[in-house]
Amino acid sequence: MLRPQDGPTRERKALDGLWAFKLDGDRQGRAERWWRSPLNTSLEMPVPCSYNDVLADTRIRNHVGDVWYQTDFWVPPSWSGRRTLIQFGSATHQASVWVGETLVAEHEGGYLPFEADITQLALAGSHQRLTVLVNNELSYTTIPPGIIVDTPHGPRQRFFHDFFNYAGLHRSIWLHTTPTARITDLTVTTNIDGRAGLVDYEATVAGGSESLRVVATLRDRFGNEAATAEGHAAQLRVPVAELWAPGQGNLYDLEVQLFRESQLVDQYVQSVGIRTVEVDGARFLINGQPFRFLGAGKHEDGAVRGRAHDDTAMVHDFALLEWLGANSFRTSHYPYAEEVLDYADRHGIVVIDESPAVGLNLSWPQLTGFDKPLATFSPETISDTTRERHLDAIRELIQRDRNHPSVVMWVLANEPDSASPDARSYFEPLVAETRRLDPTRPIGFTNMLTPPDRCQLAELFDVVMLNRYYGWYFQSGNLRAAEDALRAEVAQWQHIGRPIIFTEFGADAIAGLHSVFDDVLWTEEYQRAMLKMYLRVFDDTTEVVGEHVWAFADFATPSGIRRVDGNKKGIFTRDRQPKAAAHLLRERWHRMSAQGFPLDAG
Ligand code: BDP
């Protein structure tokens, strides 16, 4: 599946805007076939947006189950004789889509795109009704997992991660067209040979019985031809390449054209960054140079819009990363809108791309809310069926993001139960499939609370990724004891001989809460002091090649006694004002960059 784009042979139009919206707690809509007529509702919902916080209604905010969206669209007469498709950036977490009275798509998984070919239904020059059923339920067979508890007051959703379960149509929806004979897929990998850049592409083609010719032209940023080749798969060589590198979003355009004799029948343009990524011992190399990850774990999260993609918020977040002197971030805990990766590509920001598999750990009652530890991996909990969904998510993630130069790593799961004796057999097939689909990028999982002697998974992965909270959830308020514990654990990981990235370390701080005492939890001073302690330990450890603070900004969680109006570990508030910790990191990261970090670090 390729992204919709405009060009000589393709066209797209966004269906974003206000759609009719209706809650359906009793699943009446499925039985009564609500797609057959205009939705009986006066509610309107913006698309893209999470539906939870837009209307001042607790029932909508906490809704568990089905909701319905409806709009209509016009198929331009000029689309006659071409294929017409509809592509959803995401629907969280399950969706069914009808055009008129016909079911055209069903999709599971809330953070990746899907599409349907609606050529036979949406005739050129016709008006069509589009109905979408979105369901937000999480179970042991969804990624991420959860359970639904029936209560006398209706179902309640529980899950094993802390961020709010925002739902709805979070990303743009595109009506688009392609020719019948068309490019259906394109994979690009790059390499460096001295000063030359090598670009290998592989295009798949469908819909043309006779022989169609593929011509690929790589253009530099001025539009000049840098290299050209023919064939479904070939290598392009740029004798003197402008490499994509951290801080340098140098891109080329790969123009892939499909010809029937001399007639152009399709064209697809893919931006390409020439770079290499590799792990060498305990070093993480980009273009052969040691790279140190400076940045944060983020969330797609904002007031009112929830998890929806928003260009204004995105550009502002990137501006704040630059203000911080950060060079990277992690898409915790799910794949972000693809626009975010495009931006990172263009601006040379390095991305750790995470699958939506968060909360695969039932061994900690404090986190699950169960009264005892449960076996994480079992036929009744995280099972083979869950693993199939997990594999689907990984496949869709790699399919969508593999051509982005900014993406340098895949994270297969956040904080799975890596101490479980069953963890290995669960993860081995996932690791094998990831490596088969993308042999070019290192892989990892983020490790919670499992030192190397108990971790069943570390050796399957290329990079050690640690989420640690010494000084917050443990040794709370006691930074000396926390530092001892952190140093002791880091010393164990050093022996593994792999790069270590701290993918999370952080303390909650309520912006504006202060103390002259250095052990007062929730104050800006304590957050700053705790981060400072971690940074001191990192500086003493050559194997630590990354520091991603948790979190970039405060974010919404379900209401509960552990969280005050959300998770406050942000170094920015939810409305993006800096806390004291942001200034600390800003000073450090700019200083490191001025000293030649990250590229010249040895
Ligand atoms: C980590 C999770 C992250 C949480 C964080 C916390 O990976 O999603 O927000 O803990 O508790 O374990 O703040």
XYZ file of C-alpha atoms and ligand atoms in Angstrom:
615
model
C 0.000 0.000 0.000
C 1.408 3.370 -1.039
C 0.415 6.728 0.332
C -1.999 8.811 -1.670
C -0.283 11.574 -3.604
C -0.966 14.167 -6.275
C 0.867 13.928 -9.561
C 0.407 13.457 -13.282
C -1.329 10.079 -12.806
C -2.667 10.256 -9.234
C -4.917 12.548 -7.278
C -6.159 12.744 -3.724
C -8.626 14.696 -1.668
C -8.935 14.808 2.090
C -12.287 13.994 3.640
C -11.368 15.809 6.856
C -13.952 18.074 8.441
C -17.042 17.742 10.578
C -18.732 14.342 10.406
C -22.002 13.137 11.963
C -21.248 11.211 15.162
C -23.161 8.854 17.420
C -22.355 6.753 20.487
C -23.576 3.192 20.467
C -22.960 1.556 23.832
C -25.483 -1.225 23.145
C -24.213 -2.159 19.706
C -27.600 -1.357 18.248
C -26.044 0.055 15.120
C -24.672 -3.276 13.955
C -28.081 -4.976 14.369
C -30.026 -2.074 12.914
C -27.533 -1.484 10.080
C -27.006 2.182 10.669
C -24.872 2.469 7.540
C -28.024 2.146 5.431
C -29.339 5.619 6.198
C -28.258 8.984 7.518
C -27.163 8.660 11.157
C -29.896 9.677 13.519
C -27.890 12.228 15.509
C -27.348 15.936 15.943
C -23.764 15.475 17.163
C -20.927 16.497 14.921
C -17.319 15.451 15.415
C -14.167 16.879 13.870
C -12.049 14.467 11.827
C -9.214 14.041 12.599
C -9.723 14.173 16.358
C -10.164 11.952 19.400
C -13.850 12.099 20.232
C -13.330 11.894 24.007
C -12.729 15.477 25.122
C -14.447 17.542 22.436
C -17.948 17.569 23.843
C -18.600 18.351 27.500
C -20.023 14.925 28.245
C -18.468 12.384 30.615
C -20.298 9.554 28.863
C -18.514 10.314 25.629
C -15.185 10.789 27.353
C -15.360 7.408 29.068
C -17.295 5.542 26.406
C -16.424 1.873 25.897
C -17.538 0.200 22.675
C -18.855 1.312 19.311
C -19.191 4.814 17.919
C -20.372 5.748 14.442
C -19.122 8.417 12.086
C -20.729 9.432 8.834
C -20.073 11.861 6.013
C -20.518 11.978 2.273
C -18.191 12.640 -0.603
C -18.213 13.447 -4.277
C -16.160 11.457 -6.773
C -14.886 13.861 -9.438
C -16.042 13.007 -12.973
C -12.415 13.257 -14.103
C -11.656 10.091 -12.102
C -13.534 7.987 -14.625
C -11.557 4.977 -15.858
C -9.203 5.039 -12.876
C -9.188 3.200 -9.578
C -10.764 4.972 -6.621
C -9.600 4.179 -3.108
C -10.124 5.391 0.380
C -7.250 5.419 2.864
C -7.466 5.956 6.608
C -4.368 7.206 8.450
C -5.664 5.330 11.504
C -8.844 4.384 13.354
C -8.404 3.645 17.057
C -8.683 0.715 17.684
C -10.996 -1.242 15.325
C -12.952 -0.023 12.334
C -15.498 -1.128 9.763
C -16.154 1.068 6.750
C -19.170 1.175 4.452
C -19.565 3.061 1.214
C -23.303 3.304 0.720
C -24.585 -0.101 1.857
C -21.406 -2.061 1.131
C -18.823 -3.019 3.704
C -15.497 -2.096 2.094
C -12.908 -2.428 4.869
C -12.338 -3.813 8.315
C -9.185 -3.104 10.263
C -7.756 -3.911 13.659
C -5.080 -1.841 15.365
C -5.421 1.825 16.150
C -2.249 3.433 14.845
C -1.599 2.293 11.314
C -3.204 2.984 7.955
C -5.514 0.833 5.887
C -7.357 1.294 2.629
C -10.127 -0.066 0.452
C -10.580 -0.163 -3.294
C -14.015 1.332 -3.905
C -13.834 1.693 -7.703
C -16.895 -0.479 -8.305
C -19.014 1.483 -5.834
C -17.835 5.066 -6.026
C -18.412 5.792 -9.685
C -16.915 8.950 -11.134
C -19.400 11.799 -10.877
C -21.359 10.228 -8.013
C -22.221 11.257 -4.489
C -21.579 8.624 -1.804
C -22.365 8.087 1.844
C -19.423 6.964 3.962
C -20.077 5.353 7.340
C -17.391 4.279 9.767
C -17.885 2.176 12.864
C -15.024 2.686 15.331
C -14.636 0.475 18.371
C -12.182 1.276 21.178
C -12.264 -1.985 23.140
C -8.997 -3.559 24.225
C -8.836 -7.247 25.076
C -6.184 -9.898 25.534
C -6.158 -10.370 21.781
C -5.622 -6.736 20.829
C -2.402 -4.734 20.591
C -2.196 -3.019 23.012
C -4.011 -5.438 25.311
C -6.594 -4.699 27.994
C -9.693 -6.184 29.575
C -13.260 -5.044 29.869
C -14.831 -5.350 33.284
C -18.607 -5.512 33.427
C -20.003 -3.445 36.276
C -23.618 -2.746 37.271
C -23.061 0.696 35.759
C -21.827 -0.530 32.416
C -18.560 -1.842 31.035
C -15.276 -0.340 32.147
C -12.114 -0.630 30.137
C -8.902 -1.517 31.927
C -5.506 -1.682 30.308
C -1.901 -2.033 31.339
C -0.461 1.281 30.195
C -0.955 4.684 31.776
C -1.904 6.944 28.855
C -5.544 7.739 28.237
C -7.297 5.441 25.786
C -8.127 8.148 23.268
C -10.195 6.865 20.373
C -11.700 7.867 17.080
C -10.424 8.907 13.667
C -7.079 10.407 14.576
C -5.554 11.042 11.180
C -6.575 12.277 7.770
C -8.805 10.246 5.508
C -8.013 10.395 1.816
C -10.102 9.647 -1.170
C -7.606 8.977 -3.927
C -7.116 7.587 -7.331
C -4.497 5.574 -9.170
C -4.338 4.359 -12.770
C -5.281 0.726 -13.434
C -1.760 -0.189 -14.439
C 0.141 1.092 -11.458
C 3.012 0.971 -9.031
C 1.683 -0.794 -5.943
C 4.696 -0.842 -3.673
C 8.161 0.602 -3.414
C 11.036 -0.295 -1.108
C 14.175 1.779 -0.934
C 17.389 0.988 0.925
C 20.544 3.034 0.853
C 24.245 2.540 1.325
C 27.450 4.524 1.172
C 30.536 3.718 -0.870
C 33.254 6.280 -0.270
C 31.748 9.573 -1.385
C 29.101 7.807 -3.446
C 25.566 7.095 -2.302
C 23.856 3.878 -3.379
C 20.083 3.693 -3.614
C 18.500 0.289 -4.178
C 14.852 0.324 -5.082
C 12.308 -2.378 -5.725
C 8.967 -1.518 -7.252
C 6.000 -3.822 -7.616
C 3.554 -3.250 -10.383
C 0.006 -4.466 -10.998
C -2.852 -4.093 -13.397
C -0.989 -4.214 -16.687
C -0.874 -7.484 -18.558
C 1.471 -6.352 -21.307
C 5.084 -5.477 -20.560
C 5.400 -2.220 -18.708
C 8.694 -0.479 -18.321
C 9.847 0.974 -14.992
C 12.182 3.971 -15.108
C 13.611 5.400 -11.913
C 15.142 8.844 -11.672
C 16.765 10.188 -8.565
C 16.590 13.973 -8.343
C 18.544 16.220 -6.023
C 16.952 19.039 -4.083
C 17.175 21.348 -7.086
C 15.287 18.851 -9.231
C 18.402 17.897 -11.179
C 18.889 14.293 -12.197
C 21.400 12.633 -9.874
C 21.106 9.082 -11.199
C 18.780 6.999 -13.307
C 18.043 3.308 -13.850
C 15.544 0.988 -15.531
C 13.763 -2.067 -14.227
C 11.522 -3.150 -11.381
C 14.569 -3.324 -9.134
C 17.920 -1.679 -9.613
C 20.690 0.251 -7.942
C 21.240 3.955 -8.464
C 24.643 5.414 -7.803
C 25.169 9.060 -6.898
C 28.907 9.669 -7.379
C 29.085 12.442 -4.779
C 26.115 12.145 -2.455
C 24.671 14.618 0.021
C 24.048 12.274 2.912
C 21.071 12.347 5.222
C 22.514 12.763 8.724
C 21.401 13.886 12.178
C 20.735 17.593 11.878
C 20.925 17.424 8.087
C 17.696 16.437 6.421
C 19.225 16.039 2.959
C 16.724 14.328 0.738
C 16.472 13.227 -2.857
C 13.292 12.477 -4.767
C 13.039 9.066 -6.344
C 10.665 9.438 -9.264
C 9.449 6.014 -10.338
C 7.677 6.012 -13.682
C 5.744 3.289 -15.419
C 5.659 3.377 -19.204
C 3.615 1.500 -21.785
C 5.924 1.985 -24.765
C 6.537 5.727 -24.605
C 3.352 6.605 -22.750
C 3.586 7.449 -19.044
C 0.937 5.385 -17.247
C 1.910 5.933 -13.613
C 4.336 7.922 -11.541
C 5.093 7.727 -7.841
C 7.560 9.984 -6.050
C 9.301 8.797 -2.915
C 11.674 10.959 -0.928
C 14.936 9.248 -0.083
C 17.643 10.000 2.433
C 20.965 8.295 1.805
C 22.389 7.045 5.073
C 23.480 3.927 6.902
C 22.684 2.683 10.385
C 24.516 -0.010 12.267
C 25.426 -1.264 15.698
C 29.112 -1.894 16.224
C 29.898 -3.322 19.648
C 28.564 -0.785 22.100
C 28.342 1.986 19.525
C 25.370 3.102 17.480
C 26.595 4.353 14.119
C 24.840 6.585 11.616
C 26.881 6.938 8.412
C 29.714 5.206 10.242
C 29.835 7.915 12.940
C 28.966 7.271 16.592
C 25.612 8.770 17.387
C 24.293 9.754 20.803
C 20.523 9.996 21.166
C 19.554 13.221 22.949
C 15.844 13.716 23.303
C 12.655 12.380 24.794
C 9.903 9.836 24.651
C 6.752 11.550 23.449
C 3.035 11.011 23.071
C 0.571 12.167 20.488
C -1.437 14.052 23.069
C -2.993 17.467 23.424
C -5.844 19.293 25.100
C -9.241 18.818 23.428
C -7.927 17.058 20.307
C -6.498 14.134 22.304
C -4.401 11.894 20.083
C -5.261 13.521 16.747
C -2.563 14.598 14.370
C -2.345 18.370 14.116
C 0.244 20.179 11.967
C 0.429 23.209 14.270
C 1.118 21.110 17.336
C 3.610 18.980 15.406
C 5.666 21.901 14.131
C 5.660 23.439 17.598
C 6.907 20.204 19.182
C 9.728 20.031 16.662
C 10.557 23.673 17.437
C 10.759 22.762 21.125
C 13.027 19.806 20.365
C 15.302 22.222 18.534
C 15.100 24.698 21.439
C 16.218 21.860 23.700
C 19.107 20.911 21.447
C 17.585 17.436 21.077
C 18.451 15.364 18.028
C 15.951 12.512 18.371
C 12.785 11.144 19.955
C 10.919 7.882 20.405
C 7.376 7.343 19.136
C 6.301 5.930 22.487
C 4.070 3.910 22.600
C 2.702 3.491 19.071
C 3.484 4.603 15.526
C 2.802 8.321 15.062
C 1.125 9.996 12.122
C 3.319 9.642 9.055
C 3.465 13.437 8.690
C 5.661 13.392 11.803
C 8.189 11.131 10.100
C 8.122 13.255 6.946
C 8.989 16.286 9.056
C 11.748 14.400 10.868
C 13.140 13.267 7.497
C 13.241 16.827 6.196
C 14.824 18.254 9.346
C 17.330 15.556 10.183
C 15.687 14.433 13.430
C 16.405 10.815 14.361
C 13.411 8.645 15.250
C 13.116 5.454 17.276
C 9.920 3.947 15.880
C 7.833 1.919 18.308
C 5.135 -0.667 17.684
C 1.841 -0.303 19.587
C 2.681 -3.281 21.825
C 2.620 -1.656 25.251
C 1.483 -3.306 28.470
C 2.421 -6.926 27.765
C 3.169 -7.521 31.405
C 0.739 -8.920 33.946
C 3.305 -9.734 36.602
C 3.003 -6.424 38.486
C -0.304 -5.991 40.325
C 0.581 -2.310 40.961
C 0.443 -1.782 37.213
C -2.364 -4.119 36.185
C -4.727 -3.464 39.087
C -5.250 -7.220 39.566
C -4.959 -8.512 43.126
C -2.100 -10.856 42.236
C 0.530 -11.408 39.577
C -0.783 -13.261 36.527
C 1.118 -15.257 33.930
C 1.675 -12.753 31.127
C 1.999 -15.305 28.361
C -0.686 -18.006 28.493
C -3.650 -19.192 26.411
C -5.950 -17.052 28.606
C -3.836 -13.885 28.592
C -1.207 -12.808 26.048
C -1.582 -15.780 23.737
C -0.653 -17.023 20.277
C -3.605 -15.047 18.953
C -2.229 -11.883 20.539
C 1.101 -12.645 18.943
C -0.558 -12.868 15.525
C -2.009 -9.368 16.060
C 1.411 -8.207 17.263
C 2.967 -9.600 14.077
C 0.343 -7.793 11.995
C 1.205 -4.543 13.761
C 4.928 -5.044 13.110
C 4.320 -5.876 9.449
C 2.118 -2.835 8.954
C 4.594 -0.618 10.787
C 7.551 -1.686 8.670
C 5.474 -1.519 5.497
C 4.537 2.077 6.286
C 7.798 3.434 7.699
C 10.692 1.511 6.101
C 11.459 4.230 3.547
C 11.908 6.985 6.138
C 15.588 7.823 6.680
C 14.772 9.368 10.069
C 13.709 5.967 11.389
C 16.856 4.245 12.635
C 15.423 1.530 14.895
C 12.323 -0.557 15.505
C 11.070 -1.090 19.032
C 8.977 -4.244 19.126
C 7.388 -3.651 22.528
C 7.422 -1.315 25.486
C 8.147 -2.989 28.793
C 7.018 -6.538 28.059
C 7.403 -9.159 30.773
C 10.984 -9.915 29.807
C 11.629 -11.906 32.985
C 8.971 -14.476 32.140
C 10.333 -17.883 31.065
C 7.818 -17.731 28.200
C 8.994 -14.366 26.912
C 11.545 -15.847 24.572
C 9.222 -18.152 22.713
C 6.733 -15.304 22.380
C 9.318 -12.881 20.967
C 11.511 -15.118 18.808
C 9.079 -15.219 15.858
C 8.536 -11.452 16.127
C 12.260 -10.797 16.022
C 12.738 -13.182 13.081
C 9.937 -11.564 11.086
C 11.209 -8.045 11.791
C 14.697 -8.960 10.641
C 13.316 -10.676 7.555
C 11.229 -7.643 6.623
C 13.985 -5.152 7.367
C 17.526 -6.450 7.647
C 18.874 -2.868 7.656
C 17.754 -1.504 11.021
C 18.733 -2.491 14.567
C 15.907 -3.597 16.839
C 15.132 -3.316 20.521
C 12.456 -3.494 23.182
C 12.294 -1.254 26.213
C 13.129 -3.063 29.390
C 11.382 -2.376 32.688
C 12.788 -3.642 35.967
C 14.631 -6.644 34.570
C 18.394 -6.763 35.090
C 20.508 -8.804 32.669
C 20.662 -11.932 34.821
C 16.856 -12.176 34.749
C 16.160 -10.806 31.281
C 15.181 -13.550 28.835
C 15.206 -11.267 25.813
C 18.290 -9.055 25.786
C 20.378 -11.298 23.560
C 17.727 -11.365 20.837
C 18.039 -7.616 20.336
C 20.775 -5.250 19.143
C 20.452 -2.424 21.633
C 19.712 -2.384 25.360
C 16.869 0.052 26.015
C 16.217 0.837 29.648
C 13.226 2.544 31.274
C 14.310 3.268 34.833
C 12.741 5.113 37.767
C 15.258 4.875 40.617
C 14.503 7.930 42.727
C 10.838 8.009 41.796
C 8.965 4.691 42.058
C 11.917 3.251 44.007
C 14.145 5.036 46.530
C 11.532 7.794 46.263
C 12.988 11.097 47.403
C 16.379 9.536 48.145
C 18.698 10.394 45.293
C 21.798 8.991 46.959
C 20.276 5.556 47.325
C 18.823 5.902 43.836
C 22.226 6.704 42.371
C 23.784 3.673 44.062
C 21.072 1.409 42.664
C 21.339 2.905 39.196
C 25.130 2.576 39.117
C 24.934 -1.009 40.311
C 22.508 -1.953 37.553
C 24.316 -0.054 34.802
C 27.513 -1.886 35.748
C 25.733 -5.176 35.013
C 24.527 -4.021 31.597
C 27.975 -2.749 30.626
C 29.170 -6.326 30.413
C 26.676 -7.144 27.679
C 28.781 -5.066 25.276
C 25.833 -3.524 23.449
C 24.861 0.130 23.157
C 22.617 1.234 26.023
C 19.911 3.808 25.444
C 18.008 5.123 28.437
C 14.633 5.280 26.743
C 12.940 6.518 29.920
C 14.087 8.179 33.116
C 12.037 10.814 34.834
C 10.106 12.179 37.774
C 6.684 13.777 37.964
C 6.708 17.518 38.628
C 3.737 19.815 38.939
C 4.759 23.004 37.119
C 5.030 25.799 39.654
C 5.514 23.541 42.666
C 8.790 24.462 44.350
C 10.837 23.691 47.417
C 14.206 24.707 48.838
C 14.580 21.125 50.047
C 16.016 18.697 47.559
C 13.930 15.653 48.396
C 10.407 16.920 47.853
C 8.679 14.781 45.265
C 6.529 16.505 42.641
C 8.555 19.747 42.746
C 10.393 21.151 39.741
C 13.576 21.081 41.828
C 13.302 17.360 42.518
C 12.629 16.523 38.883
C 15.666 18.539 37.884
C 17.883 17.017 40.583
C 16.832 13.507 39.677
C 17.565 14.010 35.985
C 20.908 15.539 36.887
C 21.807 12.444 38.878
C 20.998 10.175 35.905
C 23.030 12.358 33.537
C 26.014 12.091 35.886
C 25.798 8.303 35.739
C 25.427 8.322 31.941
C 28.523 10.486 31.623
C 30.495 7.877 33.531
C 29.376 5.056 31.235
C 30.726 4.836 27.682
C 28.154 2.222 26.700
C 25.330 4.706 27.289
C 24.693 6.148 23.841
C 21.301 7.656 24.438
C 19.338 9.724 26.899
C 15.646 10.053 26.196
C 13.964 11.683 29.137
C 10.468 10.589 30.093
C 8.608 12.500 28.973
C 8.663 15.315 26.478
C 5.423 16.802 27.841
C 2.785 16.057 30.458
C 0.013 13.898 29.031
C -3.464 12.630 29.796
C -4.042 9.424 31.737
C -7.195 7.937 33.176
C -8.110 9.627 36.419
C -6.712 7.753 39.439
C -4.908 8.037 42.730
C -1.424 7.674 41.192
C -1.819 10.562 38.781
C -2.771 14.187 39.378
C -4.509 15.408 36.224
C -2.377 13.129 34.069
C 1.231 12.040 33.981
C 3.439 14.973 34.991
C 6.822 13.604 34.013
C 6.939 16.042 31.118
C 9.814 18.471 30.984
C 7.170 20.647 29.323
C 3.654 21.050 30.619
C 0.846 19.704 28.482
C 0.503 23.178 26.943
C 4.238 23.176 26.238
C 5.666 25.548 28.853
C 9.147 24.535 30.062
C 9.749 23.268 33.586
C 13.124 23.740 35.292
C 14.227 20.330 33.951
C 13.806 21.530 30.371
C 16.320 24.298 31.009
C 18.767 21.801 32.504
C 18.625 19.565 29.433
C 18.702 22.514 27.074
C 21.905 23.810 28.587
C 23.495 20.333 28.495
C 22.438 19.342 24.998
C 23.460 22.624 23.406
C 26.793 22.379 25.170
C 27.272 18.804 23.904
C 26.403 19.830 20.350
C 28.823 22.755 20.555
C 31.516 20.299 21.596
C 30.956 18.274 18.480
C 28.312 15.880 19.769
C 26.766 13.813 18.475
C 28.729 13.155 15.328
C 32.270 13.297 16.587
C 31.778 11.479 19.859
C 34.252 8.678 20.254
C 6.853 3.530 32.165
C 6.001 3.487 30.906
C 5.420 4.845 30.555
C 4.822 5.483 31.794
C 5.921 5.633 32.825
C 5.446 6.319 34.102
O 6.752 3.009 29.808
O 4.461 4.710 29.537
O 4.206 6.701 31.524
O 6.355 4.352 33.175
O 5.035 5.627 35.014
O 6.902 2.315 32.769
O 5.464 7.541 34.149
